Every structure is written in structure tokens, then in C-alpha cells.
Amino acid sequence: MEKKILFEMTGLYRDDFRIVGYQFGTNEKSACIVGSTRGNENQQLYVCAKLIERLKSLEKQGLIKKGILVVPSVNTYSLNTKKRFWGIDNTDINRMFPGYDQGETTQRIAAGLFDNIKDYQYGMQLASFYMPGNFLPHVRVMNIADKPNQELLNLAADFGMPYVIAHQPRPYDTATLNYNWQVWDTLSFSIYTTTTDEVDHKSAMKAIDAILSFLSKQGIISYKGHEGYISKQISSQDIVTIRSKKAGFYHSFVKVGDRVYKNQVLAEVIDAFEGHVIGRVVSSDEGTILFARNESKMYANTAVFKIAPDL
Amino acid sequence: MEIIVTQVELPVDENLSVKKMRLIPKGVTNIEGLKRISIVTGIHGDELEGQYVCYQLSSIIQENIDQLQGIVDIYPALNPFGIDSISRGIPAFDLDMNRIFPGRIDGDMNEYIAAKIIEDVQGSDLCIDIHASNIFLTEVPQIRINQLHKDMLLGYANNANVDFIWVHGASTVLESTFAHSLNVLNTPTIVVEMGVGMRITKRYGDQLLDGIFNLMNLLSIYDDKKIRNIRKPIISDGNDDVLFLNAPVSGIFIKEKEHGSYVWKDEVIGNIVNPLSGQVLAIIQAPGNGWLFTTREYPVVSEGSLMGRILKEAVYQEVR
């Protein structure tokens, strides 16, 4: 293993800003795994930390055949100050790719990273969602053309995660790492585990198993781990969003991974002053809870659950 | 009359409302066929220059209601949460409101609000979306136009009494902005950038007000018989017209030149210093002759922070 600095920037009153990479196996640009790009992505950082620990062990056993680069964090400054985005200007590094080395700070950071990782054959980003909540672990593939990339979707099944989701990008998605990796011909995947701010050890270990399983199937490592699931492919457009019509405290009866049925009451909304039930969140479809919001208070018209319907 | 454009219930004893002031000619009950201008601001909660413009516009028209011939809709706060909490984005959601348009009626709360706003403004004969750069940069009054909509918008922009019109290249990311969404729907929308975040610069507000009244006169929405000396703006329509000044190091920027100055190659724009060591870390010099239309206002800079923009001499002189 070689620990190397991929990008560095001098701080004024803080320690220098660094993006650190851990290189395993050969120098061949086979697989790159990127962790937190935002300051609240503790789970994504943790997955990378535990992955590095596992890869060190595999390397000692001579089981790494090609080159693997793990970048645990692209934004250590924000992780340390508990700010989601870049401290000074509140910009999101994961909306700055491919970056610009003569541009503004976060454009330079994105460029500094991307210059190091753009030529990898496989790219994996530990991603998080903009809404606070828990996810059923899954792999997401972005459609950079008008139609889904079936080859990439089939390859994503090698992670052995319960779902592979084909995501149709919105305009702001075009500046993400995942999207730009694909533009530069890297086969890229976003990996979602259960949490973001909080560390969830169990789902972190599942994500690591999934990544190692994938790397093994591509001949990058020798690994006999858990085979995982036979993934179900769905499109993000097929995912059903269940919204709360009322605002107030929110009491959920279900969690991610639960099977739910049409007309099932999934949660109650409770008046924030008087405590009585003012609304119920009801499932419109039969399927599996893919996402569940985990805040105690709920706004009206807000997505509370996302369900992967039985198609 | 005050109108609630859209309203959603909040969790604890409050509703979030986006309001507008609709001004119509005195005595008119049927507004069908009247021309309409919409003045919009406050998408970013830290940009307050538009507050003064909205106040003056509403106040002046109401005092001179006999001169009103069309409809004036004034939306002073599209992001009331942001304005109330000094947040650029929508605070509870950590979301830039100008990246969620045109919104979705069946979407989340913020997407729903965005969709209702678009629905309300759509169909205006002209919309002016007033921004104030951000807290980091000061701008001379200017209009930014996406290349895609140049033909539709340049005529309006020329009459808005701004100093500068910047026609910029198309960008996929900018497709989620308020202005782009309306322009795609054939509602001409110009974006004004002026002054600096968190402050009100009265002279810029007055300058733009003259432009808005001029446009309203031209559109037969208002007729005050005033002859205005409208500025002829400098227009930049080329990708290479502007020089960007980015910080080469992190530090504290002490500016030497005010925005709007003409600068010569190698002239000192400012210094980046280290207050701890007492050293000058970098001298920021103009990379070429031109017009400094943007300068850094917020002193703390990281490597790469934007510190200024210079319109190249050739483009500047062509107009001057």
C-alpha cells in the first residue's frame, strides 16, 4: 500500500488541505473508490476506512491482482468543521466536476481529484442523498445518454446489492463525479448505504462486501466473500414517492427494507402543539421501502418514503 | 393588492407564504388584455439589493397610480426562509432555490413552491429577476443573458439602464434556474446582478428603477411622460472577453481598486496578506488593460477564490 497526496492547498490559519489516496496492488488504473465529498458524509468516510483496513489485509495475503485507489475523503476541511459544503462559499464539491484548475476553490479541488482518477476503468462513489433519511443499500447508475446503459446496469449486478437503480440525471447532476467519470469512459457507480451523518456499521460492512465482491468478479482481487443478492433492476422513474399532506411531528410504523401494501398506514402526523393525530401517510403501492425520512418533524408535501414497487 | 402566490403549512404553527403585490390601473376591474411586468427578487436569501427596488417601485406607482396602464406584479421574497435567516439557500433543506426550477406541482415542498411561482409569473410580457451577486463580490449593475435567449432579451436589456450586459454561454447546470425556466416558456426574463450581498446600495437601486420605469413606458404599462437619460450598456458577447482574477494563495485580501475602475496591465488590484506573519503573500495585478466590473468584497480568500473580473480593453473601448 502506498499513501499519497493527490491534491494539496495551503491553509491560512488551518492545516493544509489535502486529498489523500491509498494505492493498493499495482499502479494499473483498474478501480477507484471515492468516499465523502461533503462534510456530513461520515458513513461514506467510515466505509472507506474499513475498506482500506480490509484491502491492507488482502494485500498482505497477495490477493490484489491489479491497481486499486481508495480516496476516503475529498473534503476533510468540512468534515472537521461539521459543515456539509465548503466552508467559505458553501459550494458543493460534488457539483463541480470535472473541475477547473484555474477556477474557484472547489472547482480546483474537483479538478485536482479528477485529474488523478479520470482514467480508471471502474469508479465507485460512496454517495449520499440530499434529504435526511435512511436508504436500503443499493447501486445507482446514471444514464448519461437518453436511454439506460444496459451493459453498465448488468455490470452493477456484480455488487450483489438488493437493487440496481437506473437514474435519469437532472441538469444539476451533470456536474457530479459519477456523471463525469462516465463522460471520461470510466464505468462508474454510486453506492448508497443506509445512513449519511450517523455511522451504521452493519450496512458499512455490507457495502464493503459488495465492493470486494465486484472487484473479485472483475479479476482485480481474489476474494471469496458473501455473494449477496440477485439484484433487481429498476428505474428511478419507477420509484414511488409517498408524501405527507400535513405538517407536524411524524411517527413512522415502518423502516427501510420492509414490505408494504397498498393502503397500508405507514406513518402518522401529530399536531405539534396538541398531540392529536392530524394525518396519516398511506402507501399507494405494494413494494419495498427503499428510503425512509428520519426527521422527527415533517413539512407538508414532503417525501417521507420512497417505495420500490413490485413491477 | 397583496396576493398569496403559494402557501404551505409548516410543522409548528406557521404557514410559509410567497406573496406578491399586484398593482393595476385605477378603476379597472377586467384586467384581461393588459400588459404585465413581473419584478422578482429574493431567490437567494442573502441578496437584498432588490428589496429597495421593490419598495420604491411599489411606493412610487401607488403614489402615481393614474399613470399605470398595465399590471405590475412585485415578488420581493421568493425565498422567505432564506431572507429571514440570512441564508443564501433554503435553510431547512440546504438547497439552492435557483437550482430547482421549473419545479414540480407533484414534487417536494420546495419543488411545489417553485412550480407555483413559475405558474404565476408565466405569461408576463417581461420579468426582471434581481440578484445582488453574493456576499463575496461587488458588481456594477449588469444584466446576464444566456446565449440561447439573446435574441429575445437583448432589446429589453439595452433599455434597462445598466452599465453592462454579459451574454454568457449555455450551461446545462443553469437550466434549473428561474430565468432559464421562464425563457424556455417564452416569458422573457432578464437577470440583473448589482451591488453586493447582505447590503443595499441605494444608487444602484435608483439606477435600476429608472431602467424599470423606462421599460414599463416602452411596454405601455406605465406612462409618466418622463424623458430618461438611459445608459448605453457595454455588451460582452464573446467567450474570451473577460479576464478572471483568482487567488493564487489563501489569505486576507486587501483591495486597492474599486469596482468600476479602469485598470492598466500590471496595476495593483490588491494584496493577499498573512496577518499572522505580517507578510504579503501575493500581489494581485491586472493581467491586462480593461474595466474592473467585479471586485472581491469579502476579505477571506482560499486558493482559487474569485477576486475580480476585468472586461478586456478592446471590448470596453468599442462602446466607450
XYZ file of C-alpha atoms in Angstrom:
631
model
C 0.000 0.000 0.000
C 1.181 3.468 -0.785
C -0.358 6.511 0.882
C -0.075 9.503 -1.398
C -1.236 13.088 -1.576
C -3.356 13.627 -4.684
C -4.040 17.334 -4.169
C -2.845 19.937 -1.702
C -3.700 23.522 -0.895
C -2.071 25.795 1.669
C -4.310 26.960 4.502
C -4.129 30.374 6.162
C -4.984 29.584 9.775
C -5.719 25.874 9.273
C -3.571 22.881 8.469
C -3.007 22.476 4.731
C -5.911 20.981 2.818
C -5.082 17.551 1.397
C -6.794 14.860 -0.631
C -5.136 11.601 0.307
C -5.277 8.393 -1.708
C -4.373 4.819 -0.734
C -2.940 2.830 -3.624
C -3.107 -0.986 -3.435
C -1.764 -3.680 -5.738
C -0.205 -2.467 -8.967
C -0.167 1.025 -10.475
C -2.632 -0.110 -13.126
C -5.675 2.209 -13.088
C -8.257 -0.503 -12.542
C -10.603 0.571 -9.757
C -11.042 3.784 -7.800
C -13.294 4.210 -4.777
C -14.132 7.718 -3.548
C -15.645 8.390 -0.108
C -17.041 11.597 1.364
C -17.222 14.712 -0.777
C -19.365 16.507 1.836
C -18.775 17.322 5.474
C -21.708 15.283 6.789
C -20.816 12.072 4.951
C -19.448 10.252 7.975
C -20.788 6.882 6.866
C -19.102 7.244 3.470
C -15.797 8.046 5.200
C -16.242 5.080 7.558
C -16.883 2.664 4.671
C -13.635 3.768 3.051
C -11.704 3.499 6.319
C -12.889 -0.076 6.898
C -12.328 -0.892 3.208
C -8.724 0.313 3.467
C -8.298 -1.922 6.523
C -9.627 -4.935 4.528
C -7.528 -4.156 1.452
C -4.375 -3.923 3.585
C -5.087 -7.431 4.814
C -5.817 -8.763 1.310
C -2.630 -7.158 0.004
C -0.560 -8.853 2.700
C -2.027 -12.161 1.539
C -1.059 -11.365 -2.084
C -4.701 -11.329 -3.203
C -4.727 -7.984 -5.017
C -4.044 -8.538 -8.720
C -4.453 -5.071 -10.230
C -4.414 -1.450 -9.075
C -6.949 -0.039 -6.609
C -7.050 3.550 -5.375
C -9.191 4.471 -2.351
C -9.809 8.158 -1.611
C -11.525 8.284 1.791
C -12.399 11.973 1.661
C -12.350 14.823 -0.824
C -13.401 17.348 1.816
C -11.589 16.894 5.135
C -11.998 20.590 5.975
C -15.793 20.331 6.070
C -15.758 17.004 7.916
C -13.748 18.653 10.675
C -15.968 21.730 10.928
C -19.227 19.736 10.537
C -20.353 21.799 7.579
C -21.959 19.954 4.683
C -20.393 22.089 1.960
C -17.166 24.065 1.510
C -16.618 26.365 4.487
C -16.151 29.771 2.925
C -18.533 29.846 -0.011
C -20.852 26.922 0.822
C -20.314 25.315 -2.590
C -20.680 21.583 -3.149
C -17.562 19.815 -4.493
C -19.819 17.121 -5.947
C -21.374 19.757 -8.210
C -18.016 20.951 -9.585
C -16.784 18.058 -11.727
C -14.821 17.735 -13.928
C -13.416 20.834 -12.212
C -11.184 23.609 -13.486
C -7.645 24.041 -12.225
C -7.658 27.807 -12.851
C -11.143 28.327 -11.428
C -12.606 28.865 -7.968
C -11.574 26.870 -4.919
C -13.972 23.926 -5.151
C -13.507 23.779 -8.933
C -9.757 23.438 -8.284
C -10.331 20.718 -5.686
C -12.596 18.801 -8.084
C -10.022 19.198 -10.868
C -7.196 18.156 -8.542
C -9.019 14.935 -7.720
C -10.407 14.255 -11.179
C -7.020 14.615 -12.854
C -5.827 11.712 -10.683
C -8.839 9.426 -11.107
C -10.329 10.088 -14.540
C -8.532 7.268 -16.333
C -9.664 4.406 -14.092
C -11.580 1.532 -15.649
C -14.088 1.287 -12.782
C -15.176 4.118 -10.493
C -17.232 3.813 -7.322
C -18.508 6.753 -5.316
C -19.942 6.342 -1.842
C -22.857 8.681 -2.331
C -25.449 10.327 -0.117
C -28.897 11.744 -0.736
C -29.837 15.414 -0.247
C -32.767 14.501 2.015
C -32.158 13.288 5.580
C -33.161 9.667 5.901
C -32.171 6.031 5.617
C -31.730 4.038 2.448
C -31.922 0.387 1.588
C -28.360 -0.225 0.327
C -28.276 -0.109 -3.454
C -26.182 0.753 -6.514
C -27.165 3.636 -8.743
C -26.150 4.012 -12.364
C -26.579 7.337 -14.103
C -27.918 7.427 -17.663
C -25.718 9.909 -19.458
C -27.423 9.203 -22.773
C -31.161 9.309 -23.380
C -31.586 5.644 -22.586
C -30.181 3.454 -19.792
C -26.763 1.904 -20.335
C -27.773 -1.757 -20.122
C -24.186 -3.011 -20.084
C -23.433 -0.849 -17.057
C -26.654 -1.901 -15.336
C -25.818 -5.574 -15.852
C -22.313 -4.982 -14.529
C -23.774 -3.282 -11.445
C -25.416 -6.591 -10.548
C -21.904 -7.839 -9.690
C -22.114 -5.820 -6.456
C -24.816 -8.217 -5.260
C -26.846 -5.418 -3.674
C -30.653 -5.767 -3.478
C -31.385 -3.075 -6.072
C -29.693 -1.544 -9.094
C -31.324 1.768 -9.942
C -31.019 3.443 -13.329
C -31.094 7.165 -12.601
C -32.112 9.741 -15.191
C -29.996 12.811 -14.335
C -31.410 16.275 -13.805
C -29.421 19.303 -15.034
C -27.520 19.679 -11.729
C -26.467 16.003 -11.811
C -24.273 16.709 -14.834
C -21.600 18.232 -12.577
C -21.301 15.193 -10.277
C -18.325 12.867 -10.125
C -20.362 9.858 -11.236
C -21.645 11.622 -14.368
C -18.245 12.966 -15.386
C -16.491 9.687 -14.768
C -18.818 8.175 -17.367
C -18.163 11.033 -19.787
C -14.455 10.122 -19.485
C -15.268 6.434 -20.193
C -14.946 5.140 -16.630
C -17.600 2.558 -15.746
C -18.969 4.350 -12.714
C -21.383 3.509 -9.922
C -22.832 5.328 -6.926
C -23.104 3.132 -3.873
C -25.686 4.033 -1.245
C -25.544 2.524 2.215
C -28.169 3.064 4.907
C -27.027 6.293 6.546
C -25.069 9.516 5.970
C -24.423 11.522 9.160
C -24.550 8.551 11.519
C -22.207 5.600 11.145
C -24.086 2.342 10.601
C -21.536 -0.423 10.965
C -23.748 -3.200 9.637
C -24.592 -1.518 6.315
C -20.988 -0.282 6.016
C -19.786 -3.887 6.174
C -22.377 -4.871 3.552
C -21.121 -2.116 1.252
C -17.549 -3.337 1.679
C -18.610 -6.909 0.886
C -20.388 -5.588 -2.213
C -17.315 -3.640 -3.389
C -14.958 -6.576 -2.760
C -17.356 -8.942 -4.492
C -17.458 -6.594 -7.510
C -13.664 -6.235 -7.603
C -13.326 -10.006 -7.438
C -15.730 -10.564 -10.345
C -13.692 -8.114 -12.453
C -10.484 -10.041 -11.679
C -8.956 -7.187 -9.679
C -8.721 -9.133 -6.414
C -9.143 -12.718 -5.292
C -11.905 -12.747 -2.741
C -14.457 -15.269 -1.639
C -16.993 -13.349 0.353
C -20.726 -13.222 0.600
C -22.277 -13.418 -2.881
C -25.058 -11.044 -1.891
C -28.394 -10.719 -3.649
C -29.600 -11.267 -7.166
C -30.106 -7.564 -7.843
C -33.402 -6.233 -9.071
C -33.066 -3.533 -11.756
C -35.424 -0.585 -11.571
C -35.540 2.895 -12.996
C -35.591 5.934 -10.695
C -38.724 6.981 -12.590
C -40.465 3.810 -11.340
C -39.794 4.637 -7.681
C -42.967 5.760 -5.952
C -42.696 8.754 -3.627
C -45.081 8.858 -0.689
C -45.600 12.375 0.673
C -47.083 13.732 3.826
C -50.014 16.047 3.140
C -49.833 17.522 6.645
C -47.015 19.080 8.676
C -46.194 18.198 12.273
C -44.451 15.537 14.323
C -44.090 12.317 12.478
C -44.407 8.797 13.861
C -43.360 6.037 11.483
C -44.528 2.431 11.666
C -42.154 1.017 9.042
C -38.445 1.071 8.203
C -36.284 0.629 5.117
C -36.423 -2.858 3.664
C -39.978 -3.518 4.922
C -42.552 -4.869 2.508
C -45.624 -2.666 2.396
C -49.020 -2.962 0.786
C -51.434 -0.640 -0.947
C -53.465 1.452 1.552
C -51.222 0.433 4.462
C -50.754 3.224 7.013
C -47.016 3.895 7.054
C -46.887 6.807 9.487
C -48.967 9.273 11.448
C -48.572 13.033 11.590
C -49.165 14.537 15.024
C -50.115 18.132 15.843
C -47.007 19.848 17.231
C -48.951 21.740 19.917
C -51.849 19.490 20.894
C -50.586 15.975 20.275
C -53.501 14.535 18.363
C -53.190 12.751 15.030
C -53.840 15.174 12.178
C -52.931 12.983 9.235
C -51.835 9.576 8.083
C -49.261 8.674 5.452
C -50.689 5.848 3.369
C -48.933 3.643 0.829
C -50.221 3.970 -2.704
C -48.479 0.831 -3.918
C -47.221 -2.575 -2.964
C -43.447 -2.867 -2.750
C -40.348 -2.429 -0.609
C -39.395 0.685 1.363
C -36.267 1.993 -0.323
C -35.990 5.283 1.580
C -37.461 6.477 4.869
C -37.069 10.005 6.203
C -35.634 10.051 9.703
C -36.512 13.525 10.981
C -38.867 13.996 13.907
C -40.754 16.902 12.307
C -42.285 16.830 8.874
C -43.087 19.558 6.354
C -46.195 19.345 4.205
C -45.753 17.974 0.665
C -42.517 16.327 1.740
C -41.287 12.923 0.620
C -41.486 10.620 3.626
C -40.961 7.273 1.929
C -39.765 6.035 -1.417
C -41.029 2.631 -2.442
C -39.583 0.260 -4.999
C -42.813 -1.115 -6.428
C -43.320 -4.724 -7.443
C -43.145 -4.411 -11.232
C -53.429 44.318 -3.567
C -51.388 41.723 -1.710
C -51.807 38.225 -3.104
C -50.564 34.891 -1.742
C -48.961 33.159 -4.708
C -48.499 29.887 -2.872
C -48.653 28.702 0.693
C -47.623 25.561 2.544
C -48.143 24.505 6.124
C -45.089 24.315 8.398
C -44.799 21.821 11.252
C -45.179 24.274 14.153
C -47.966 26.860 13.997
C -46.875 28.703 10.859
C -47.506 28.836 7.125
C -44.848 29.566 4.545
C -46.275 32.036 2.037
C -44.804 33.540 -1.107
C -46.550 36.868 -1.622
C -46.784 39.399 -4.383
C -48.113 42.909 -4.669
C -50.312 43.316 -7.737
C -50.775 46.883 -8.943
C -53.438 47.538 -11.571
C -54.744 50.760 -13.135
C -57.210 52.674 -11.006
C -60.838 51.775 -11.619
C -60.040 48.754 -13.790
C -61.922 45.572 -12.926
C -61.250 43.475 -16.010
C -57.509 43.052 -16.431
C -57.733 40.832 -19.487
C -55.590 42.134 -22.323
C -53.468 44.369 -20.092
C -49.719 44.067 -20.373
C -47.878 42.723 -17.326
C -44.391 43.127 -15.901
C -43.142 40.972 -13.015
C -40.344 42.150 -10.732
C -38.869 39.280 -8.790
C -36.170 39.109 -6.141
C -35.041 37.178 -3.073
C -34.376 33.764 -4.618
C -31.125 33.909 -2.670
C -31.812 34.969 0.902
C -28.529 36.865 1.282
C -29.124 39.124 -1.739
C -31.016 42.182 -0.598
C -30.389 44.842 -3.279
C -33.778 44.037 -4.818
C -35.602 44.872 -1.572
C -35.017 48.600 -2.079
C -36.075 48.399 -5.729
C -39.317 46.594 -4.842
C -40.103 49.062 -2.067
C -39.539 52.123 -4.242
C -41.346 50.655 -7.228
C -44.422 49.782 -5.182
C -44.392 53.101 -3.387
C -43.872 55.299 -6.499
C -46.525 53.523 -8.558
C -49.081 53.685 -5.749
C -48.449 57.419 -5.388
C -48.877 57.884 -9.135
C -51.499 55.247 -9.846
C -53.084 57.390 -12.572
C -50.020 56.766 -14.717
C -50.372 52.990 -14.529
C -51.739 51.410 -17.693
C -50.871 47.750 -17.195
C -50.217 45.222 -14.443
C -47.161 45.353 -12.189
C -46.547 42.246 -10.080
C -43.860 42.645 -7.405
C -42.470 39.497 -5.727
C -39.978 40.718 -3.078
C -39.217 37.391 -1.416
C -39.313 34.126 -3.335
C -37.280 32.511 -0.532
C -38.718 33.996 2.684
C -36.966 31.393 4.876
C -33.608 32.440 3.423
C -34.181 36.180 3.874
C -35.334 35.658 7.454
C -32.286 33.608 8.399
C -29.549 35.290 6.294
C -29.166 32.118 4.273
C -28.392 32.079 0.583
C -30.277 28.838 0.045
C -33.418 27.403 1.610
C -32.120 26.904 5.151
C -34.036 23.872 6.398
C -33.169 21.982 3.218
C -29.654 23.259 2.448
C -30.861 23.767 -1.094
C -30.109 26.495 -3.663
C -33.570 27.617 -4.756
C -32.190 28.725 -8.118
C -31.400 25.111 -8.978
C -34.880 23.652 -8.589
C -36.865 25.472 -11.274
C -39.228 24.898 -13.028
C -40.214 22.761 -10.037
C -42.939 20.134 -9.977
C -46.520 20.512 -8.804
C -46.423 16.911 -7.541
C -42.903 17.314 -6.109
C -41.497 18.063 -2.678
C -42.453 21.226 -0.795
C -39.780 23.352 -2.436
C -40.327 21.944 -5.910
C -44.048 22.569 -5.441
C -43.400 26.197 -4.406
C -41.073 26.660 -7.406
C -43.722 25.278 -9.765
C -46.421 27.544 -8.327
C -44.154 30.593 -8.745
C -43.424 29.722 -12.375
C -47.137 29.168 -12.988
C -47.853 32.623 -11.557
C -45.151 34.569 -13.408
C -45.524 32.746 -16.734
C -47.276 34.868 -19.333
C -45.785 38.176 -18.153
C -44.683 40.404 -21.021
C -41.397 40.884 -19.173
C -39.902 39.558 -15.955
C -36.898 41.070 -14.171
C -35.119 38.812 -11.682
C -32.955 40.985 -9.398
C -29.865 39.472 -7.774
C -27.009 41.020 -5.794
C -24.005 38.929 -6.728
C -23.268 37.310 -3.328
C -21.573 38.317 -0.078
C -18.139 37.875 -1.656
C -18.277 40.098 -4.740
C -19.452 43.576 -5.680
C -20.789 44.043 -9.183
C -21.580 47.092 -11.297
C -25.255 46.990 -12.371
C -25.401 44.428 -15.140
C -27.670 42.005 -16.924
C -26.683 38.408 -17.607
C -28.188 36.713 -20.621
C -27.872 33.113 -21.704
C -26.682 32.886 -25.329
C -29.720 30.736 -26.107
C -32.110 33.605 -25.363
C -30.059 36.546 -26.600
C -32.371 37.471 -29.476
C -35.418 37.559 -27.224
C -33.796 39.531 -24.401
C -31.173 41.929 -25.732
C -33.691 44.621 -26.696
C -35.082 44.741 -23.145
C -31.631 44.614 -21.558
C -30.455 47.576 -23.670
C -33.199 49.715 -22.169
C -32.757 48.701 -18.521
C -30.238 51.465 -17.646
C -27.488 49.045 -16.615
C -23.779 49.533 -17.261
C -23.054 46.147 -18.696
C -24.705 43.227 -20.483
C -22.922 39.914 -20.277
C -24.079 37.313 -22.772
C -22.720 34.046 -21.439
C -22.503 30.572 -22.904
C -25.166 27.941 -22.350
C -24.594 25.610 -19.412
C -26.582 22.516 -18.545
C -26.469 23.342 -14.831
C -28.079 26.747 -15.453
C -31.098 25.044 -16.984
C -32.563 24.719 -13.482
C -32.625 28.472 -12.865
C -35.748 30.600 -12.560
C -34.827 32.781 -15.539
C -33.979 29.907 -17.879
C -37.187 28.081 -16.995
C -39.303 31.117 -17.854
C -37.377 31.962 -21.012
C -37.954 28.405 -22.254
C -41.656 29.037 -21.645
C -41.406 32.199 -23.816
C -41.767 34.585 -20.871
C -38.842 36.987 -21.430
C -36.835 37.111 -18.207
C -33.691 39.140 -17.637
C -31.348 38.594 -14.708
C -29.919 41.702 -13.038
C -26.798 41.421 -10.881
C -25.750 44.507 -8.947
C -24.059 45.548 -5.729
C -23.136 43.052 -3.068
C -24.843 40.502 -0.821
C -26.333 41.450 2.566
C -26.307 45.162 1.718
C -28.410 47.738 -0.108
C -26.635 50.134 -2.485
C -29.188 52.908 -2.999
C -27.546 54.462 -6.041
C -27.670 51.139 -7.890
C -31.253 50.631 -6.845
C -32.173 54.100 -8.149
C -30.320 53.414 -11.397
C -32.238 50.179 -11.964
C -35.535 51.831 -11.006
C -35.001 54.310 -13.828
C -34.456 51.336 -16.118
C -37.603 49.566 -14.942
C -39.716 52.702 -15.410
C -38.194 53.143 -18.858
C -39.083 49.573 -19.801
C -42.595 49.979 -18.400
C -43.036 53.088 -20.528
C -41.821 51.239 -23.615
C -44.192 48.346 -22.878
C -47.110 50.770 -22.326
C -47.516 49.551 -18.765
C -46.764 52.951 -17.249
C -46.757 56.403 -18.749
C -45.096 59.110 -16.690
C -44.047 61.266 -19.674
C -40.535 61.484 -18.263
C -37.544 61.647 -20.567
C -34.845 59.468 -19.039
C -31.210 59.517 -19.880
C -30.808 55.760 -20.231
C -27.226 54.462 -20.222
C -25.858 52.689 -23.256
C -24.502 49.469 -21.807
C -21.257 47.788 -22.695
C -22.060 44.401 -24.213
C -19.799 41.382 -23.924
C -20.776 38.613 -26.282
C -17.560 36.646 -26.596
C -16.204 33.810 -24.501
C -12.789 35.456 -24.232
C -13.900 38.998 -23.408
C -13.399 38.685 -19.653
C -10.242 38.166 -17.572
C -10.744 36.367 -14.254
C -8.647 37.093 -11.172
C -8.400 34.085 -8.864
C -6.463 33.991 -5.597
C -3.129 32.190 -6.035
C -2.918 31.563 -2.269
C -5.172 31.547 0.793
C -5.070 34.687 2.929
C -6.719 38.040 3.591
C -7.390 40.186 0.532
C -6.872 43.920 0.923
C -8.281 45.603 -2.170
C -6.721 48.669 -3.754
C -9.066 49.291 -6.683
C -12.805 49.852 -6.541
C -15.162 48.067 -8.898
C -15.999 50.093 -11.961
C -12.384 51.359 -12.238
C -10.424 51.231 -15.463
C -7.172 49.370 -14.800
C -3.925 49.070 -16.703
C -1.864 45.925 -17.186
C 0.200 45.147 -14.056
C -1.667 47.755 -11.976
C -2.146 46.504 -8.412
C -5.746 45.432 -7.732
C -4.948 44.388 -4.169
C -2.742 42.271 -1.943
C -3.263 38.945 -0.233
C -1.643 39.157 3.190
C -0.997 36.932 6.186
C -1.922 38.833 9.371
C -0.090 36.245 11.480
C 3.282 36.623 9.808
C 2.811 40.201 8.620
C 3.799 39.154 5.106
C 2.344 39.943 1.722
C 1.625 36.517 0.250
C 0.662 37.689 -3.221
C 0.337 40.946 -5.135
C -2.707 40.819 -7.375
C -2.041 42.691 -10.587
C -4.250 43.273 -13.601
C -3.336 40.704 -16.274
C -4.315 43.224 -18.958
C -5.898 46.626 -19.569
C -9.633 46.814 -19.021
C -12.660 47.572 -16.929
C -12.823 46.079 -13.426
C -16.525 45.348 -13.247
C -16.360 42.840 -10.359
C -14.238 43.062 -7.210
C -13.816 40.930 -4.122
C -15.670 42.385 -1.147
C -15.260 39.613 1.432
C -11.613 39.643 2.536
C -11.010 35.982 3.417
C -9.866 34.068 0.342
C -8.935 30.450 -0.291
C -6.682 29.465 -3.142
C -8.853 29.898 -6.229
C -11.362 32.362 -4.733
C -12.608 34.846 -7.315
C -11.241 38.333 -6.616
C -12.294 40.220 -9.689
C -13.286 40.252 -13.325
C -11.903 42.587 -15.964
C -13.588 43.271 -19.272
C -10.817 43.451 -21.850
C -9.865 46.858 -23.198
C -10.893 46.114 -26.794
C -14.494 45.309 -25.847
C -14.695 48.236 -23.423
C -13.283 50.785 -25.856
C -15.533 49.617 -28.674
C -18.500 51.027 -26.762
C -16.815 53.893 -24.973
